[in-house]
PDB file of C-alpha atoms in Angstrom:
ATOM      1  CA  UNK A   1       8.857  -6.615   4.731  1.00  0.00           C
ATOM      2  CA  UNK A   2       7.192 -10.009   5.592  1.00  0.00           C
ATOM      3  CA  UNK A   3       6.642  -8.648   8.983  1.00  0.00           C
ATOM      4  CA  UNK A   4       2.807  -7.264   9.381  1.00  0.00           C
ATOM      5  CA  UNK A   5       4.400  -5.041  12.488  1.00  0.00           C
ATOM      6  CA  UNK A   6       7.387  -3.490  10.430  1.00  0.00           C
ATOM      7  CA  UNK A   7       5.321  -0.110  10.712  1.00  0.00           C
ATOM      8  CA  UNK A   8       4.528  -0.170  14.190  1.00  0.00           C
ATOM      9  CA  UNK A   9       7.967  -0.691  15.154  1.00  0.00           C
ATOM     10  CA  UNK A  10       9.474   1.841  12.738  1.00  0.00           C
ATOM     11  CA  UNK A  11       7.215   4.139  14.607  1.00  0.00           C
ATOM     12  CA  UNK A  12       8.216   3.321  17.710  1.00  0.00           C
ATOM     13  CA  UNK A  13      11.660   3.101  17.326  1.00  0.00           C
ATOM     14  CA  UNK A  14      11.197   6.836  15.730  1.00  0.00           C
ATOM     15  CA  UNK A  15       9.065   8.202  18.290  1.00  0.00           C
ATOM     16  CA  UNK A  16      12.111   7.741  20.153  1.00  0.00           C
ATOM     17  CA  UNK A  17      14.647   9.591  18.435  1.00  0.00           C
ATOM     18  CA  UNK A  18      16.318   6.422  16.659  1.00  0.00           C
ATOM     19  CA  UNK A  19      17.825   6.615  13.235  1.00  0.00           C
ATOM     20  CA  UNK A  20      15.316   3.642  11.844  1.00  0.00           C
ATOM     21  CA  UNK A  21      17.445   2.177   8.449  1.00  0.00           C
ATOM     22  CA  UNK A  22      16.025  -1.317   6.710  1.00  0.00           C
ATOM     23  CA  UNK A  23      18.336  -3.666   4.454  1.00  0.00           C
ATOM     24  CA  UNK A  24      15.659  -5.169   1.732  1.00  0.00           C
ATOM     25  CA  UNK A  25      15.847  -6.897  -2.033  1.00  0.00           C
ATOM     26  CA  UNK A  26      13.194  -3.892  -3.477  1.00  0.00           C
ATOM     27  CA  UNK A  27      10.972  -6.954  -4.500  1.00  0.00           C
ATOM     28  CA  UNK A  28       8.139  -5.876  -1.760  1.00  0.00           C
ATOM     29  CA  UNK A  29       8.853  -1.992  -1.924  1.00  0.00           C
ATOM     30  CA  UNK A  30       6.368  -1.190  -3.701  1.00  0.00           C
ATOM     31  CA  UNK A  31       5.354   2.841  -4.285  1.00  0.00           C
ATOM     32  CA  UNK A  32       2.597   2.235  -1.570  1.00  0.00           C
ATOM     33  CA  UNK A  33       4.619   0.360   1.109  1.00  0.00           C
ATOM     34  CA  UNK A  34       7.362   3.279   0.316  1.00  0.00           C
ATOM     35  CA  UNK A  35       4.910   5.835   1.966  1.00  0.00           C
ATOM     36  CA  UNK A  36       3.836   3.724   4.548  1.00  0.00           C
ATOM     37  CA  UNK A  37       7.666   2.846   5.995  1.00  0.00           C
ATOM     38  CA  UNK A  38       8.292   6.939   5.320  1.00  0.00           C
ATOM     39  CA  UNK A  39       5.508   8.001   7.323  1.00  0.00           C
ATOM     40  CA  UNK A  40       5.922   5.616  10.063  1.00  0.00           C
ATOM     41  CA  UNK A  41       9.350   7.549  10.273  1.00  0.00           C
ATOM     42  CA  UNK A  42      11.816   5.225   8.008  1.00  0.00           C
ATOM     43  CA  UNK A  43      14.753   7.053   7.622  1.00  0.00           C
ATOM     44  CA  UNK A  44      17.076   5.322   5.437  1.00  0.00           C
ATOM     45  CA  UNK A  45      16.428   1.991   2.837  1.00  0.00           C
ATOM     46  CA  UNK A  46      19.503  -0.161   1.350  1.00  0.00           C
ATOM     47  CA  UNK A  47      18.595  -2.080  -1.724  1.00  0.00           C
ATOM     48  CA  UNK A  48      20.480  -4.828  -1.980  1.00  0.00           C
ATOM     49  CA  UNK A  49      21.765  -5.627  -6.058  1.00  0.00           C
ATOM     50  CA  UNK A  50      24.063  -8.178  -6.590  1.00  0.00           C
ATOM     51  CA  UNK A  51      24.683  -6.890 -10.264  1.00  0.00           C
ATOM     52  CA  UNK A  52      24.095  -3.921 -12.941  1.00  0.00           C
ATOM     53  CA  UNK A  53      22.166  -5.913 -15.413  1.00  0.00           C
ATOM     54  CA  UNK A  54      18.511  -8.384 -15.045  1.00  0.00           C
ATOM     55  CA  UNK A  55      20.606 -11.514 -16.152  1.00  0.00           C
ATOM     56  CA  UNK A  56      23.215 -11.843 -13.633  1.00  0.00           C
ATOM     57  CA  UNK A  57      21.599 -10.324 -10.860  1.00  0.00           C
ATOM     58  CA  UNK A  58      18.437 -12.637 -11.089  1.00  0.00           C
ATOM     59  CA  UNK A  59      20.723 -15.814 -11.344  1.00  0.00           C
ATOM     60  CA  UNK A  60      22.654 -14.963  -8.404  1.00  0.00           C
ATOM     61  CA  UNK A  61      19.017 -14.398  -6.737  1.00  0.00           C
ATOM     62  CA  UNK A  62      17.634 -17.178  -8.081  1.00  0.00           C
ATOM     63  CA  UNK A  63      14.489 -15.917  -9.090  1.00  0.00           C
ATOM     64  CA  UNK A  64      13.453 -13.973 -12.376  1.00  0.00           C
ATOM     65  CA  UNK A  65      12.276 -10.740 -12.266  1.00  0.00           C
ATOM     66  CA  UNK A  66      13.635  -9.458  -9.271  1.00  0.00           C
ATOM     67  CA  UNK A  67      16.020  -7.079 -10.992  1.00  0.00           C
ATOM     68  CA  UNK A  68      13.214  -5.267 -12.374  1.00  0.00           C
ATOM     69  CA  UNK A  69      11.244  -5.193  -9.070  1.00  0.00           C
ATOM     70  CA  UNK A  70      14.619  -3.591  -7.052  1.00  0.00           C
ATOM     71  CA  UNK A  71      15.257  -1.049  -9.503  1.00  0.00           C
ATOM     72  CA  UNK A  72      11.682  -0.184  -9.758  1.00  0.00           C
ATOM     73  CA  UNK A  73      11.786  -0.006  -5.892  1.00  0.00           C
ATOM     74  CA  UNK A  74      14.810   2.646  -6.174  1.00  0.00           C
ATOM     75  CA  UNK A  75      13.194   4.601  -8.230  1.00  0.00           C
ATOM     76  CA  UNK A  76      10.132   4.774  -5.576  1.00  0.00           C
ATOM     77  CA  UNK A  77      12.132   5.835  -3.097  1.00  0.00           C
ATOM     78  CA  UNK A  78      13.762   8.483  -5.139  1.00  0.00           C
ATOM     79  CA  UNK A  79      10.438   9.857  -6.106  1.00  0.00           C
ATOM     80  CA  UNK A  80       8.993   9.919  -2.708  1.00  0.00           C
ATOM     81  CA  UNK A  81      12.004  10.885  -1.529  1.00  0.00           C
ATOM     82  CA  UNK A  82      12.864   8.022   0.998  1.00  0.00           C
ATOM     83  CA  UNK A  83      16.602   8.329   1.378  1.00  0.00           C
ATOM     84  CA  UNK A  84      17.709   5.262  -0.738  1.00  0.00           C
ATOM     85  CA  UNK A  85      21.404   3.320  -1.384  1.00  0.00           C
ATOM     86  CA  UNK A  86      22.076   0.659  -2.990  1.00  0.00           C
ATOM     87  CA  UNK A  87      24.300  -1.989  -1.305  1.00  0.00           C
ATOM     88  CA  UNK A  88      26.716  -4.402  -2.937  1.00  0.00           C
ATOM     89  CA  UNK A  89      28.946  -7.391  -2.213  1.00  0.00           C
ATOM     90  CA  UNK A  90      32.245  -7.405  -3.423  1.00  0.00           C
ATOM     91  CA  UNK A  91      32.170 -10.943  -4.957  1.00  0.00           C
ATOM     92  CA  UNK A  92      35.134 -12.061  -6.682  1.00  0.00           C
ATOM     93  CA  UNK A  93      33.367 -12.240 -10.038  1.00  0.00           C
ATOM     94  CA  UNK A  94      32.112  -9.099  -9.183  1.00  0.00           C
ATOM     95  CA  UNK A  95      35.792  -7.358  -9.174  1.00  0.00           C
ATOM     96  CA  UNK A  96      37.010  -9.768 -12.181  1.00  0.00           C
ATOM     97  CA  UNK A  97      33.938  -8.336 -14.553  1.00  0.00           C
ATOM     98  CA  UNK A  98      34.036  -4.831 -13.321  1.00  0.00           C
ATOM     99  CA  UNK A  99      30.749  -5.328 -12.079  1.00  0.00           C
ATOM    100  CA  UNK A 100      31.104  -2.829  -8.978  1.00  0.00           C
ATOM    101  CA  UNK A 101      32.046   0.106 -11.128  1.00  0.00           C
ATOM    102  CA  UNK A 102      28.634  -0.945 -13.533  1.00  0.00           C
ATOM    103  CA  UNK A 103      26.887  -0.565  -9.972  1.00  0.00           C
ATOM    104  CA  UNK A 104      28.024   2.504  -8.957  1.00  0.00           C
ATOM    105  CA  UNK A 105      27.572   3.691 -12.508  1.00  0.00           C
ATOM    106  CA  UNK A 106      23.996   2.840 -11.993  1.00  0.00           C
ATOM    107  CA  UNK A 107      23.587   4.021  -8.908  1.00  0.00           C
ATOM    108  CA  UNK A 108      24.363   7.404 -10.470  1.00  0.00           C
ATOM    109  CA  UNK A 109      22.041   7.240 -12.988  1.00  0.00           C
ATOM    110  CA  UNK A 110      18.996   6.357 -10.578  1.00  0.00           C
ATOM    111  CA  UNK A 111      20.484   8.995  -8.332  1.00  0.00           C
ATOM    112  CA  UNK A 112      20.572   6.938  -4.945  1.00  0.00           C
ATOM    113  CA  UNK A 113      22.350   8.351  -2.199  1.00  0.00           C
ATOM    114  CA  UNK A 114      25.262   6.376  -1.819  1.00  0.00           C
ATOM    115  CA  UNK A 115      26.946   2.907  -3.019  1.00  0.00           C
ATOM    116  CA  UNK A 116      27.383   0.571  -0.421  1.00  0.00           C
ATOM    117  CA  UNK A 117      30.102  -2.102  -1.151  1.00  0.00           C
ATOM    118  CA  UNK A 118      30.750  -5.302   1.431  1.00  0.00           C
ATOM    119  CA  UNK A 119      33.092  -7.769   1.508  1.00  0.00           C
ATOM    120  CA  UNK A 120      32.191 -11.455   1.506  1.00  0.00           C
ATOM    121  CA  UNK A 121      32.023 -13.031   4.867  1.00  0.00           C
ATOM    122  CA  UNK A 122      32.720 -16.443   5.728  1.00  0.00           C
ATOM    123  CA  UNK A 123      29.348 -16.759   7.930  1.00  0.00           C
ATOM    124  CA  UNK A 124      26.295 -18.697   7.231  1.00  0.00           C
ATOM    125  CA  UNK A 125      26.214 -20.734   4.187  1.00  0.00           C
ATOM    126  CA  UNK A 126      29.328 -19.476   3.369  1.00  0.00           C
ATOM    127  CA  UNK A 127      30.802 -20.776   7.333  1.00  0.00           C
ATOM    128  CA  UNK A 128      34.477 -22.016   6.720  1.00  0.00           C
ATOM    129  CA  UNK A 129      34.542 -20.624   3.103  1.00  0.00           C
ATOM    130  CA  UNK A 130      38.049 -18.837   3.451  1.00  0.00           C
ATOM    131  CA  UNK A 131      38.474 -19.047  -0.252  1.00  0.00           C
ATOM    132  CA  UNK A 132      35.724 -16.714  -0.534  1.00  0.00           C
ATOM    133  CA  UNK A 133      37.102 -13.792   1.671  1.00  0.00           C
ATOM    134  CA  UNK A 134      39.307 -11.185  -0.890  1.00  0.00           C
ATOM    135  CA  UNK A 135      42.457 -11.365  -1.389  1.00  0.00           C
ATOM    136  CA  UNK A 136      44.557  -7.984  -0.913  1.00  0.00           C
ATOM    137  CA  UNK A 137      45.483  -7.242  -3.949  1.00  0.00           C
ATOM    138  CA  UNK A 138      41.322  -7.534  -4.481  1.00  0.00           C
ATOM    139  CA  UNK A 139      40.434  -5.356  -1.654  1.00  0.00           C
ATOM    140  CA  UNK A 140      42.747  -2.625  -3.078  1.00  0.00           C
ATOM    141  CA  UNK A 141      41.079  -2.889  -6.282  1.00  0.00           C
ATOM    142  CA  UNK A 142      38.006  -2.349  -4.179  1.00  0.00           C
ATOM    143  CA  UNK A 143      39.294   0.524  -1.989  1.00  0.00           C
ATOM    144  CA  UNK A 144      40.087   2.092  -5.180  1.00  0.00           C
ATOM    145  CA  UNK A 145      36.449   2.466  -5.639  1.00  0.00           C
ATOM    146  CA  UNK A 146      35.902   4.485  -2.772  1.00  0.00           C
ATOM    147  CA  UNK A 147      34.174   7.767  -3.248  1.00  0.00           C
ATOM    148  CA  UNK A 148      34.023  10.390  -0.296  1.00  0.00           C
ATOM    149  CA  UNK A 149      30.506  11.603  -1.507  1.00  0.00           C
ATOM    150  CA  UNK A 150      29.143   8.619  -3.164  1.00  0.00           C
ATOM    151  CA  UNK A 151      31.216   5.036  -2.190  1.00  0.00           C
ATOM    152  CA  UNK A 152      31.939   3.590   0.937  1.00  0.00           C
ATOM    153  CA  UNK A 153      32.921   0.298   2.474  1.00  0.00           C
ATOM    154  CA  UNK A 154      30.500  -1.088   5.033  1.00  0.00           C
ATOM    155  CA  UNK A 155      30.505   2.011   7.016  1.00  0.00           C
ATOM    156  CA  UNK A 156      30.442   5.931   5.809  1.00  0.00           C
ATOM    157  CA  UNK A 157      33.120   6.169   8.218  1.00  0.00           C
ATOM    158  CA  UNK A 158      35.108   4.330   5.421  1.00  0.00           C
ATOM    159  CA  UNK A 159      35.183   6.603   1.921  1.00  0.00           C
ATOM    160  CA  UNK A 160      38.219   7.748   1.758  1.00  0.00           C
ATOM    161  CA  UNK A 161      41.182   5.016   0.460  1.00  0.00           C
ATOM    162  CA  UNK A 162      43.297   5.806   2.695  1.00  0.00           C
ATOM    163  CA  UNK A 163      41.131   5.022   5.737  1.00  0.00           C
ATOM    164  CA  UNK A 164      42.101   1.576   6.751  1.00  0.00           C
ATOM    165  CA  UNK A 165      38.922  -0.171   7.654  1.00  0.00           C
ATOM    166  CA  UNK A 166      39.091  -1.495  11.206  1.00  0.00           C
ATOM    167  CA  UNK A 167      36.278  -3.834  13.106  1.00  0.00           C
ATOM    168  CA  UNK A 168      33.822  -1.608  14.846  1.00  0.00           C
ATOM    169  CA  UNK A 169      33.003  -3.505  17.699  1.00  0.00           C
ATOM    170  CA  UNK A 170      36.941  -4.077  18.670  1.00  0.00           C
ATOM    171  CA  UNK A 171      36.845   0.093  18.106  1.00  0.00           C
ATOM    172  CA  UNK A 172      33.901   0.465  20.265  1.00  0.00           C
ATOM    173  CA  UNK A 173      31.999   1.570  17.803  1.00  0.00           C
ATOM    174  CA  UNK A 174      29.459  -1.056  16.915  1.00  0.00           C
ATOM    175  CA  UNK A 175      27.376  -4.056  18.815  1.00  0.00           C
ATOM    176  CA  UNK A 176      24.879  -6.635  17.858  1.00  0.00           C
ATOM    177  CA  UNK A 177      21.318  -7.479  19.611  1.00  0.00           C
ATOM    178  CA  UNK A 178      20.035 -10.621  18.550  1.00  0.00           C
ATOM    179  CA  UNK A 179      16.014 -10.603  18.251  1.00  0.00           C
ATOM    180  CA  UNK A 180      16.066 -12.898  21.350  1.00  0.00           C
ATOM    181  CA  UNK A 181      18.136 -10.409  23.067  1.00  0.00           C
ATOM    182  CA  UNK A 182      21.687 -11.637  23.064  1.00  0.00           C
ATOM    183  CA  UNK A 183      24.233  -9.000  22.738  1.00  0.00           C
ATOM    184  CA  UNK A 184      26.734 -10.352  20.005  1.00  0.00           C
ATOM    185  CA  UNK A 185      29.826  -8.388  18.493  1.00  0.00           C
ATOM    186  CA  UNK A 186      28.131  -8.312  15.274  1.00  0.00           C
ATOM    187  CA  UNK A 187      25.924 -10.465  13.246  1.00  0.00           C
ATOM    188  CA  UNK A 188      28.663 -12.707  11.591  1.00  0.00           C
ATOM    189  CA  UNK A 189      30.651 -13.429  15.012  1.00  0.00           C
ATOM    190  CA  UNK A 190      27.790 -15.559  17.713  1.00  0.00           C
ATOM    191  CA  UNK A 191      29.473 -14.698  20.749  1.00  0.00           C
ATOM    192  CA  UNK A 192      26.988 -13.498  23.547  1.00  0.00           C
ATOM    193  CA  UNK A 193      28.750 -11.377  25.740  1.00  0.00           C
ATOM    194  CA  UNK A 194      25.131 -11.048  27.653  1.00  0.00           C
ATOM    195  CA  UNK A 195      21.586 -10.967  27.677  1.00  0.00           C
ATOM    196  CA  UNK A 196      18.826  -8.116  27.564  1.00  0.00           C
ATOM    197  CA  UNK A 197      16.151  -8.825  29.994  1.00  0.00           C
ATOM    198  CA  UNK A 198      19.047 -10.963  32.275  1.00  0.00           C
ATOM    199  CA  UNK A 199      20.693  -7.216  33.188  1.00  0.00           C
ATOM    200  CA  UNK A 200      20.438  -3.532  32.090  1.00  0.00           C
ATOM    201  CA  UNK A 201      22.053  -3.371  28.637  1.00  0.00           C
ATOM    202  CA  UNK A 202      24.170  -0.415  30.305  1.00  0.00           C
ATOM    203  CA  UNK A 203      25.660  -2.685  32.571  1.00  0.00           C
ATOM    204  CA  UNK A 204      26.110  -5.526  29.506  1.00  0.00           C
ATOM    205  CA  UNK A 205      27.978  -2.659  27.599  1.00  0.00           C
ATOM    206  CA  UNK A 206      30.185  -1.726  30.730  1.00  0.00           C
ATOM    207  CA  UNK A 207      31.616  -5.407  31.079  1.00  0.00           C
ATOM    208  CA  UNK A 208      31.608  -5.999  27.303  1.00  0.00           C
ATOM    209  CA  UNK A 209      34.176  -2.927  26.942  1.00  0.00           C
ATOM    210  CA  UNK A 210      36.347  -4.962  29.377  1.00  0.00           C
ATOM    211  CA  UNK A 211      36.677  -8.062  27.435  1.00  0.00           C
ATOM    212  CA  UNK A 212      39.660  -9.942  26.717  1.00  0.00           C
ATOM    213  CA  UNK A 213      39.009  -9.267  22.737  1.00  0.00           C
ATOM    214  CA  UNK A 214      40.273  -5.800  23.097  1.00  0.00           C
ATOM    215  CA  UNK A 215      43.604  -6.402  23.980  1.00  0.00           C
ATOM    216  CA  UNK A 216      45.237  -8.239  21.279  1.00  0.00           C
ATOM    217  CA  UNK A 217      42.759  -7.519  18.708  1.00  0.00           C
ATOM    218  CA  UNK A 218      42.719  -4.142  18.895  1.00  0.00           C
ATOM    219  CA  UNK A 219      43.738  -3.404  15.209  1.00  0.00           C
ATOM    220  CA  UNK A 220      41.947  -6.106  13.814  1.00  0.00           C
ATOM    221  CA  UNK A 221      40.471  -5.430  10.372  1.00  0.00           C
ATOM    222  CA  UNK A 222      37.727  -7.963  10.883  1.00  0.00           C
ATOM    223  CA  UNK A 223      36.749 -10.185  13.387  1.00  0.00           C
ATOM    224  CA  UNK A 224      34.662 -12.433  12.043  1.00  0.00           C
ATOM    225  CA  UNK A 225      37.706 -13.400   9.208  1.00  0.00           C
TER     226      UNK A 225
END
């Protein structure tokens, strides 16, 4: 939302029969920009919470008020009906204070679509933080969670508990373009396996399916962990 193009290329990614979906923090979705990014053919919004109640959630933001200005950004998306979710990380203090069922409970009662719930990744400032990355016992607390109509993990391919959640890039499912055009795995794992604009993406794709990370990695839950 700090881009003064985000409706142009909305529109143009639209015009061309792509599902257009934006990650934001609510604080600039306000009821006008709402029915901008719907008209220029937005599809889908996740608002990012990082906890059911003002206190917490502005902490961990760093920045008071913001709570207030991502509900409030929900519930302009529900009213102009801009397909909404909120999305969640699974923090560790998250799971110890039952804060992901308050968020889902909340999430009900604003009536997004769905609950979105991610695990912690060691990537950026969080590089080489293994301690943060859940524990299993924790990740079957979260998986517990899962709703088929409601909660998923990371993907709506994963609702059910049963599902075992598998990387989608090693399942061919899923790749990364970087905004100067380097075709990555996925945004936590910065290996360029080619280039836009150095040869046809189709032909970037073909080799990238060949790669030596398929073939011992091929039930890998996660790469980047």
């Amino acid at each position: 939302m700090l881009r003064d193009d985000i409706e142009q290329l909305i529109l143009y990614a639209a015009r061309r029969g792509l599902f257009t979906e934006m990650d934001s923090n609510g604080i600039l979705l306000s009821r006008d920009n709402v029915l901008k990014l719907k008209q220029a053919g937005l599809h889908h919004v996740f608002i990012n919470l990082k906890a059911s109640n003002a206190a917490q959630h502005d902490s961990l933001s760093r920045s008071e008020g913001v709570f207030q200005k991502a509900t409030e950004a929900i519930r302009h998306c529900v009213r102009e009906k801009l397909p909404c979710s909120i999305s969640i990380t699974a923090l560790k203090e998250s799971i110890r204070d039952k804060e992901l069922e308050k968020v889902i409970r909340l999430g009900r009662e604003l009536r997004v679509a769905s609950v979105r719930i991610l695990y912690p990744m060691p990537a950026g400032n969080w590089n080489g933080e293994s301690q943060q990355v859940l524990t299993d016992s924790e990740k079957k607390y979260v998986r517990a969670l899962l709703r088929p109509d409601f909660v998923y993990l990371e993907s709506t391919a994963v609702c059910a508990k049963e599902i075992k959640k598998r990387c989608f890039f090693l399942r061919k499912k899923f790749f990364y373009i970087t905004p100067l055009g380097e075709v990555w795995p996925c945004p936590f794992v910065p290996l360029t396996l080619g280039v836009v604009g150095d040869k046809p993406l189709s032909s970037i794709v073909d080799e990238m399916w060949k790669n030596e990370l398929f073939k011992k990695r091929k039930n890998c839950q996660c790469l980047a962990c």
